Coordinates of C-alpha atoms in Angstrom, one line a residue:
X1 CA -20.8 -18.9 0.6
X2 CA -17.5 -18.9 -1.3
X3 CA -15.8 -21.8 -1.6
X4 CA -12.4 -22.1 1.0
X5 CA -9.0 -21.0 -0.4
X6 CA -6.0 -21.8 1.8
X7 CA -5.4 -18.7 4.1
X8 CA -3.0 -16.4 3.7
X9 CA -1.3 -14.0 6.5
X10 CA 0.1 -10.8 6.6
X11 CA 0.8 -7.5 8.5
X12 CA -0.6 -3.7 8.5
X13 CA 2.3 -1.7 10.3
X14 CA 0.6 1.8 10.6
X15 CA 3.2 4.5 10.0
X16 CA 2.5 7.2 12.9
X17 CA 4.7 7.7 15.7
X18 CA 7.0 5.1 14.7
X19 CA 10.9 5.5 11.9
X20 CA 11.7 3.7 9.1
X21 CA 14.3 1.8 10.8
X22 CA 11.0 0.3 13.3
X23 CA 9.2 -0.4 10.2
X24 CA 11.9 -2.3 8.6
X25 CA 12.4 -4.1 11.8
X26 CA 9.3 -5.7 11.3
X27 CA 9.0 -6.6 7.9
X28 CA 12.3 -8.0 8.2
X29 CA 10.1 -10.1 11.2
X30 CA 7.1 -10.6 8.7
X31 CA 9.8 -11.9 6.0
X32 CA 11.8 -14.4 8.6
X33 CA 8.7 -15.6 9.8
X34 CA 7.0 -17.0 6.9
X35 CA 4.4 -14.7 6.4
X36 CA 2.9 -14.0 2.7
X37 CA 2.3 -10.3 3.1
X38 CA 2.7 -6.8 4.2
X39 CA 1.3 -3.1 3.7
X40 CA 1.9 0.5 4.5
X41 CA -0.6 2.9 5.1
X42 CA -1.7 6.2 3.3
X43 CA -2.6 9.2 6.1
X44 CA -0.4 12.7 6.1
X45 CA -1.5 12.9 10.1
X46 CA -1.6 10.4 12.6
X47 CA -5.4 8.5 13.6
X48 CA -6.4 8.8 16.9
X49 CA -3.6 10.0 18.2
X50 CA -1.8 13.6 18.8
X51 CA -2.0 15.1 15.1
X52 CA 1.2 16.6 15.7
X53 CA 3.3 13.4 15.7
X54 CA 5.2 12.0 12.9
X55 CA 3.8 10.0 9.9
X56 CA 5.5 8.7 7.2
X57 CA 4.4 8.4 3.8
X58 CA 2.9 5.3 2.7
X59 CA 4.3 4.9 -1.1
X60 CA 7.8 6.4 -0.1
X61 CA 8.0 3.7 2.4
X62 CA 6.4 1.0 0.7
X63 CA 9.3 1.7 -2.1
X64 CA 12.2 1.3 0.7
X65 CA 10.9 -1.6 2.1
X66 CA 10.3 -3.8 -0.8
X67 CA 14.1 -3.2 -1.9
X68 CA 14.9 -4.3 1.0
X69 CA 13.2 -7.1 2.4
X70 CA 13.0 -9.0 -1.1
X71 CA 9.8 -11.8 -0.9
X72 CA 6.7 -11.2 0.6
X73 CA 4.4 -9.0 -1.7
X74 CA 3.2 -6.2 0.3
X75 CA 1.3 -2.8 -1.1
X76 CA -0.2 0.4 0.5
X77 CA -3.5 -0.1 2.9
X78 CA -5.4 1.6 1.3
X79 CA -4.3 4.8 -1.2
X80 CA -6.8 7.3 -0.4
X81 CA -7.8 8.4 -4.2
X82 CA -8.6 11.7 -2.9
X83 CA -4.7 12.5 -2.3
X84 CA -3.6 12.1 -6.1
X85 CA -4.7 12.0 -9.5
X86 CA -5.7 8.4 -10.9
X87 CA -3.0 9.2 -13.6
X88 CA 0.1 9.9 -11.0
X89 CA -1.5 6.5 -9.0
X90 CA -1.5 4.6 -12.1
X91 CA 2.3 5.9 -13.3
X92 CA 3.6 5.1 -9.5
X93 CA 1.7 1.5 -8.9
X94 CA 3.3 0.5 -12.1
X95 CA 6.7 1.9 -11.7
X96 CA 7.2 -0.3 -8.2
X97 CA 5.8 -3.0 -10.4
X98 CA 8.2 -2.8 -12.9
X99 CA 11.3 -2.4 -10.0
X100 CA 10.5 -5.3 -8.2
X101 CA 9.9 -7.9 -11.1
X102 CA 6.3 -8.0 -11.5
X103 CA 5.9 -10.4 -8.7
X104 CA 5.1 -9.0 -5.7
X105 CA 3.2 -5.5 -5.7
X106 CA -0.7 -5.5 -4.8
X107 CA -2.4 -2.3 -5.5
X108 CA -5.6 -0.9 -3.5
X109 CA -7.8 2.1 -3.6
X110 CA -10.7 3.9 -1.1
X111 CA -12.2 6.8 -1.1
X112 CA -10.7 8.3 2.2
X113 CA -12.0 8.9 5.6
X114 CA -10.0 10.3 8.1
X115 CA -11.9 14.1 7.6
X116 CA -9.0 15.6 10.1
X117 CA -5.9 15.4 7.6
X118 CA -8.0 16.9 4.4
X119 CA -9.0 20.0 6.7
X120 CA -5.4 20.6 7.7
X121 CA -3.6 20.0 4.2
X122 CA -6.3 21.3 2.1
X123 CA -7.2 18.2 0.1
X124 CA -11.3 18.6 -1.0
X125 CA -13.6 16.7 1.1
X126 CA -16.4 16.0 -0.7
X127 CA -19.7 14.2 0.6
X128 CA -18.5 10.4 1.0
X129 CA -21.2 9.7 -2.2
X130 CA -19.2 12.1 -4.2
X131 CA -15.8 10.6 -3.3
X132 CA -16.8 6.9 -4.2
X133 CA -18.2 8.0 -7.6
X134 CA -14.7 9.7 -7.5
X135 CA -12.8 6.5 -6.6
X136 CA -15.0 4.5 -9.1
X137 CA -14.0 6.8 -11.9
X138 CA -10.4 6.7 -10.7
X139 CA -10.2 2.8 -11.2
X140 CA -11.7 3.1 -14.4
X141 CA -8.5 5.7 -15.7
X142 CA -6.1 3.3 -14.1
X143 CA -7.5 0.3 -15.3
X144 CA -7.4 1.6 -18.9
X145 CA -4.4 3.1 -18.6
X146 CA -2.7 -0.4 -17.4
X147 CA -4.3 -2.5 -20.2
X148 CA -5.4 -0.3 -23.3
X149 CA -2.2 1.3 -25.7
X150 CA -3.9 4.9 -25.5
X151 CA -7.1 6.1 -23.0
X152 CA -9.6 8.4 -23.6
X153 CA -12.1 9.2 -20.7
X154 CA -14.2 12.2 -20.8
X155 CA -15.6 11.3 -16.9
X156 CA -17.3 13.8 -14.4
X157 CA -14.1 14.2 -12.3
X158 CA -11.4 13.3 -14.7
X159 CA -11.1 13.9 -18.4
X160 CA -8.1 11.4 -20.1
X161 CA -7.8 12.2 -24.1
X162 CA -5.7 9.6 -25.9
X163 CA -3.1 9.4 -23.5
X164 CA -0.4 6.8 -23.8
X165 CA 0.9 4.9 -21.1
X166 CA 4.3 2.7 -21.2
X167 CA 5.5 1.0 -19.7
X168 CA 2.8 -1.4 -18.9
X169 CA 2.6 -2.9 -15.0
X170 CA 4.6 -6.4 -15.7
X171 CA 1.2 -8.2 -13.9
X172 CA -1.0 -8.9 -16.6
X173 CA -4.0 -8.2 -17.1
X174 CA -3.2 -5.5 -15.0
X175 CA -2.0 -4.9 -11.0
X176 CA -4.0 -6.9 -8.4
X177 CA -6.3 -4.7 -6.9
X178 CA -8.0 -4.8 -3.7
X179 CA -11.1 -1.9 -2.8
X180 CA -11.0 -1.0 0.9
X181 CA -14.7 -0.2 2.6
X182 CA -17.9 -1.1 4.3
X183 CA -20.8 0.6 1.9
X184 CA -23.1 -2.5 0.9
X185 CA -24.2 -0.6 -2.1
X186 CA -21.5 2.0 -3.7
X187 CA -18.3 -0.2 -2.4
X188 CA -20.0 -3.4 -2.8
X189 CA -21.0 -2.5 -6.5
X190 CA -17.1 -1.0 -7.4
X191 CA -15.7 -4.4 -5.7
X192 CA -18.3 -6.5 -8.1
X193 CA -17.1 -4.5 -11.3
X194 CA -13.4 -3.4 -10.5
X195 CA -11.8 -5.9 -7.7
X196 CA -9.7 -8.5 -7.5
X197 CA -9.8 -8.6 -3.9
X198 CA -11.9 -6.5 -0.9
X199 CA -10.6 -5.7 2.3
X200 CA -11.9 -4.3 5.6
X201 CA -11.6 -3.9 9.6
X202 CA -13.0 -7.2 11.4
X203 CA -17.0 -6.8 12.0
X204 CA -19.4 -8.4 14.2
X205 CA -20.5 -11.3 12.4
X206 CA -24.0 -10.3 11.4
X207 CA -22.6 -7.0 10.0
X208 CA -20.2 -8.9 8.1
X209 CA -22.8 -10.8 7.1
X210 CA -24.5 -8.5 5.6
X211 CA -21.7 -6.6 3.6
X212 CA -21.2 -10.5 2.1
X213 CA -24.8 -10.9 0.9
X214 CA -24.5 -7.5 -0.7
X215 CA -21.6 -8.8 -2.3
X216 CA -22.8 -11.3 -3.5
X217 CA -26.2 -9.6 -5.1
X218 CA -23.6 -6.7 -6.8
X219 CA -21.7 -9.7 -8.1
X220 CA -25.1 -12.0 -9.5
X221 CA -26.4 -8.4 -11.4
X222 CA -23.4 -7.9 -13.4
X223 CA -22.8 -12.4 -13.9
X224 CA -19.8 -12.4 -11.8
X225 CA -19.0 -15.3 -9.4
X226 CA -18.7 -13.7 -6.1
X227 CA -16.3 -16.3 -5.6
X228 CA -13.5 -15.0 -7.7
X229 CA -13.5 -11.8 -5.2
X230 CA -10.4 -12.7 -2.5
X231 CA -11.6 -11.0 1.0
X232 CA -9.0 -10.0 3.2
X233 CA -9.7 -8.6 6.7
X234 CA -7.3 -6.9 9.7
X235 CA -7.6 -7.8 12.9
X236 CA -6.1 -6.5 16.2
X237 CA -4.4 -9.4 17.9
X238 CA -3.1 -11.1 21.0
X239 CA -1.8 -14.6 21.8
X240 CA -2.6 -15.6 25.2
X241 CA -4.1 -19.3 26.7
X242 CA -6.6 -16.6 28.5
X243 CA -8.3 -14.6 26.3
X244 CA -9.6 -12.4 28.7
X245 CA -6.1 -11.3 29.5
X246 CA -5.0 -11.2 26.0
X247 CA -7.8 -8.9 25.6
X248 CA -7.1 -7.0 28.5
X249 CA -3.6 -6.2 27.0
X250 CA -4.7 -4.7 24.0
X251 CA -6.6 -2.1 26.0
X252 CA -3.5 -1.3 28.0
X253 CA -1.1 -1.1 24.8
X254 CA -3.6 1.3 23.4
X255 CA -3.6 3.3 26.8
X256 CA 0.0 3.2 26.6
X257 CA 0.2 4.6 23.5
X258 CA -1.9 7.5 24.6
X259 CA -4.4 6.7 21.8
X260 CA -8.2 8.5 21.9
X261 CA -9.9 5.6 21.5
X262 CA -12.6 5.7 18.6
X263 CA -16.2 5.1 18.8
X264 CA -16.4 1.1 18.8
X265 CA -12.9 0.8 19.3
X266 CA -14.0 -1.8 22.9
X267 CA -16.2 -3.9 19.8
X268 CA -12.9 -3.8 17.9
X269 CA -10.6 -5.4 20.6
X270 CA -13.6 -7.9 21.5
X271 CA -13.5 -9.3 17.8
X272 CA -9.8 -9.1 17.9
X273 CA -7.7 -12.1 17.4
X274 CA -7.3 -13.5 21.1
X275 CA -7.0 -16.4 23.4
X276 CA -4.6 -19.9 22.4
X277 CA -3.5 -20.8 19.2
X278 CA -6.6 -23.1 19.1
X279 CA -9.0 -20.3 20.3
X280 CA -7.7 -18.2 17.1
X281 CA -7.8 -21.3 14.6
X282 CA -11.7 -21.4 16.2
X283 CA -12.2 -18.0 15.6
X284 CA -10.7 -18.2 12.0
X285 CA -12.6 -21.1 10.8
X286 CA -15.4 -18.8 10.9
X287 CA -14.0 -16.1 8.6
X288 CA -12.4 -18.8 6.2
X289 CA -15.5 -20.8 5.8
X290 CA -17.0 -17.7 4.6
X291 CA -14.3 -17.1 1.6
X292 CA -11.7 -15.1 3.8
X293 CA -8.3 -15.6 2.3
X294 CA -6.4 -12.9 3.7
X295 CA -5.8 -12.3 7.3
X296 CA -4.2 -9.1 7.7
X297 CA -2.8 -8.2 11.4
X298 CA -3.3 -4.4 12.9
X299 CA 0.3 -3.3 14.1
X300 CA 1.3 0.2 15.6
X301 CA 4.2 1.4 17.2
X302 CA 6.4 0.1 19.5
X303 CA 5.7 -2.9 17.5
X304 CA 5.3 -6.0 19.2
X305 CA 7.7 -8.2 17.7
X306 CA 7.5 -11.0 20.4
X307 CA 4.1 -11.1 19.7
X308 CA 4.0 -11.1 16.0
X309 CA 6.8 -13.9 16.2
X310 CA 4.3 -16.0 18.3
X311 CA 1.4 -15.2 16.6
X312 CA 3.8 -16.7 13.7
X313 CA 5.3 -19.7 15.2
X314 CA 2.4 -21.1 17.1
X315 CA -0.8 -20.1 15.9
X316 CA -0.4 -20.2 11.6
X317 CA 1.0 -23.7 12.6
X318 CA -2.2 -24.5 14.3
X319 CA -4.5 -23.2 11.7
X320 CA -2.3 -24.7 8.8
X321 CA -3.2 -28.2 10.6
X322 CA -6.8 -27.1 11.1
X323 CA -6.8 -27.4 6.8
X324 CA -7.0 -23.8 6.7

């Protein structure tokens, strides 16, 4: 068990149906608020919904929004590797580095998921073993590109010959980075060797479980405290003093929306964030006593600002004077 950091909150706005102007609407909400964080995500078609609706780009907007709303530190949730080179990641992550001061960008990788948006735009889609020693490799370029005057990498997927890199990310040693994923062995191990931080969807508890003590085994074979690994994880929410009805209204926003509702998607709005301010703190203490320092909260469009607000002004009180 890792020992308890104070908890930090933040916001995933997904990009699909929504405009820039929404977005901003909301970070500007995150940013009032008090809030430490915010991300972007990184699809080219929309997830369970009509794949003909609008998405916007995750970097692109990630870029806007941090000139614009100028404190919390926000990043993309997570860069699928499989969409760009490890070099054009690595030359991008540190350019928004370098614009905003060096104080507020946190990088992430996966290995990508959503199969629908590769078969339509072409992007290879090889067997999800395949793409994590793909991502694993990727970190490695990036990584040495951040830290190391000239790289040289003759890898399976990418070959680097003593390439220069400058400027340098302003973050030393090099940019935060967070590995997105729920493989106890291939994710697990990367998160052990590469991570500063590891995120993922909320889990039943013994799942979670699980992924942890995998952690923690990756961790002890290469003499790393699994400690030192920050864990964030995104939650759907709703703030209600019933949380039967707070559930009930995550289901109807998600009908509302016209979403096709993933397999598991009922498990995902009965671990969600729900109930009183105290229910939530209840439910938190769980996560946080198990090293969970990152709360991250699951937002699509129309964006519930009222909610997000309350979530803000009544339960992070609550959980601040829970010690949390």
């Amino acid at each position: 068990m890792s020992a308890q950091r104070r908890i930090e909150f933040g916001v995933q706005t997904n990009l699909h149906y929504t405009t820039y102007a929404e977005v901003l609407e909301t970070w500007q909400t995150v940013e009032r608020e008090g809030l430490d964080h915010a991300w972007t995500y990184d699809h080219f078609l929309p997830c369970f919904r009509d794949p003909a609706g609008p998405t916007l780009e995750g970097w692109t907007t990630l870029t806007a929004l941090m000139m614009t709303v100028p404190r919390i530190r926000a990043g993309v949730l997570v860069p699928c590797n499989m969409f760009r080179h490890p070099v054009l990641s690595a030359k991008i992550a540190t350019t928004l580095d370098q614009i905003t001061g060096g104080e507020r960008l946190e990088m992430a990788i996966g290995a990508g998921w959503w199969e629908p948006e590769f078969r339509a735009y072409g992007f290879p889609y090889p067997p999800l073993p395949e793409r994590l020693d793909m991502m694993d490799e990727a970190i490695r370029v990036m990584q040495s590109l951040w830290t190391q005057e000239r790289t040289t990498i003759e890898g399976k997927y990418y070959t680097i010959t003593d390439a220069p890199f400058a400027p340098k990310p302003v973050q030393k040693p090099h940019l935060p980075l967070w590995i997105g994923g729920m493989g106890p062995k291939r994710t697990m191990r990367a998160v052990a060797r590469y991570a500063d931080g590891w995120n993922v969807w909320t889990q039943p508890r013994e799942g979670y479980e699980m992924l942890l003590g995998a952690l923690e085994k990756q961790c002890e074979e290469i003499g790393r405290d699994p400690a030192t690994v920050r864990r964030s994880v995104a939650f759907r929410f709703a703030v209600d003093k019933d949380p039967k009805t707070a559930q009930a209204r995550l289901f109807k926003e998600a009908e509302d929306a016209d979403q096709e509702l993933p397999e598991g998607f009922e498990e995902l709005i009965n671990l969600a964030l729900t109930g009183s301010p105290d229910d939530i703190t209840e439910q938190l203490s769980w996560y946080t006593e198990r090293g969970v320092d990152h709360v991250i909260l699951l937002l699509d469009a129309p964006f519930p600002q009222d909610e997000l607000t309350r979530f803000a002004r009544e339960v992070i009180p609550a959980v601040r004077a829970a010690g949390m």
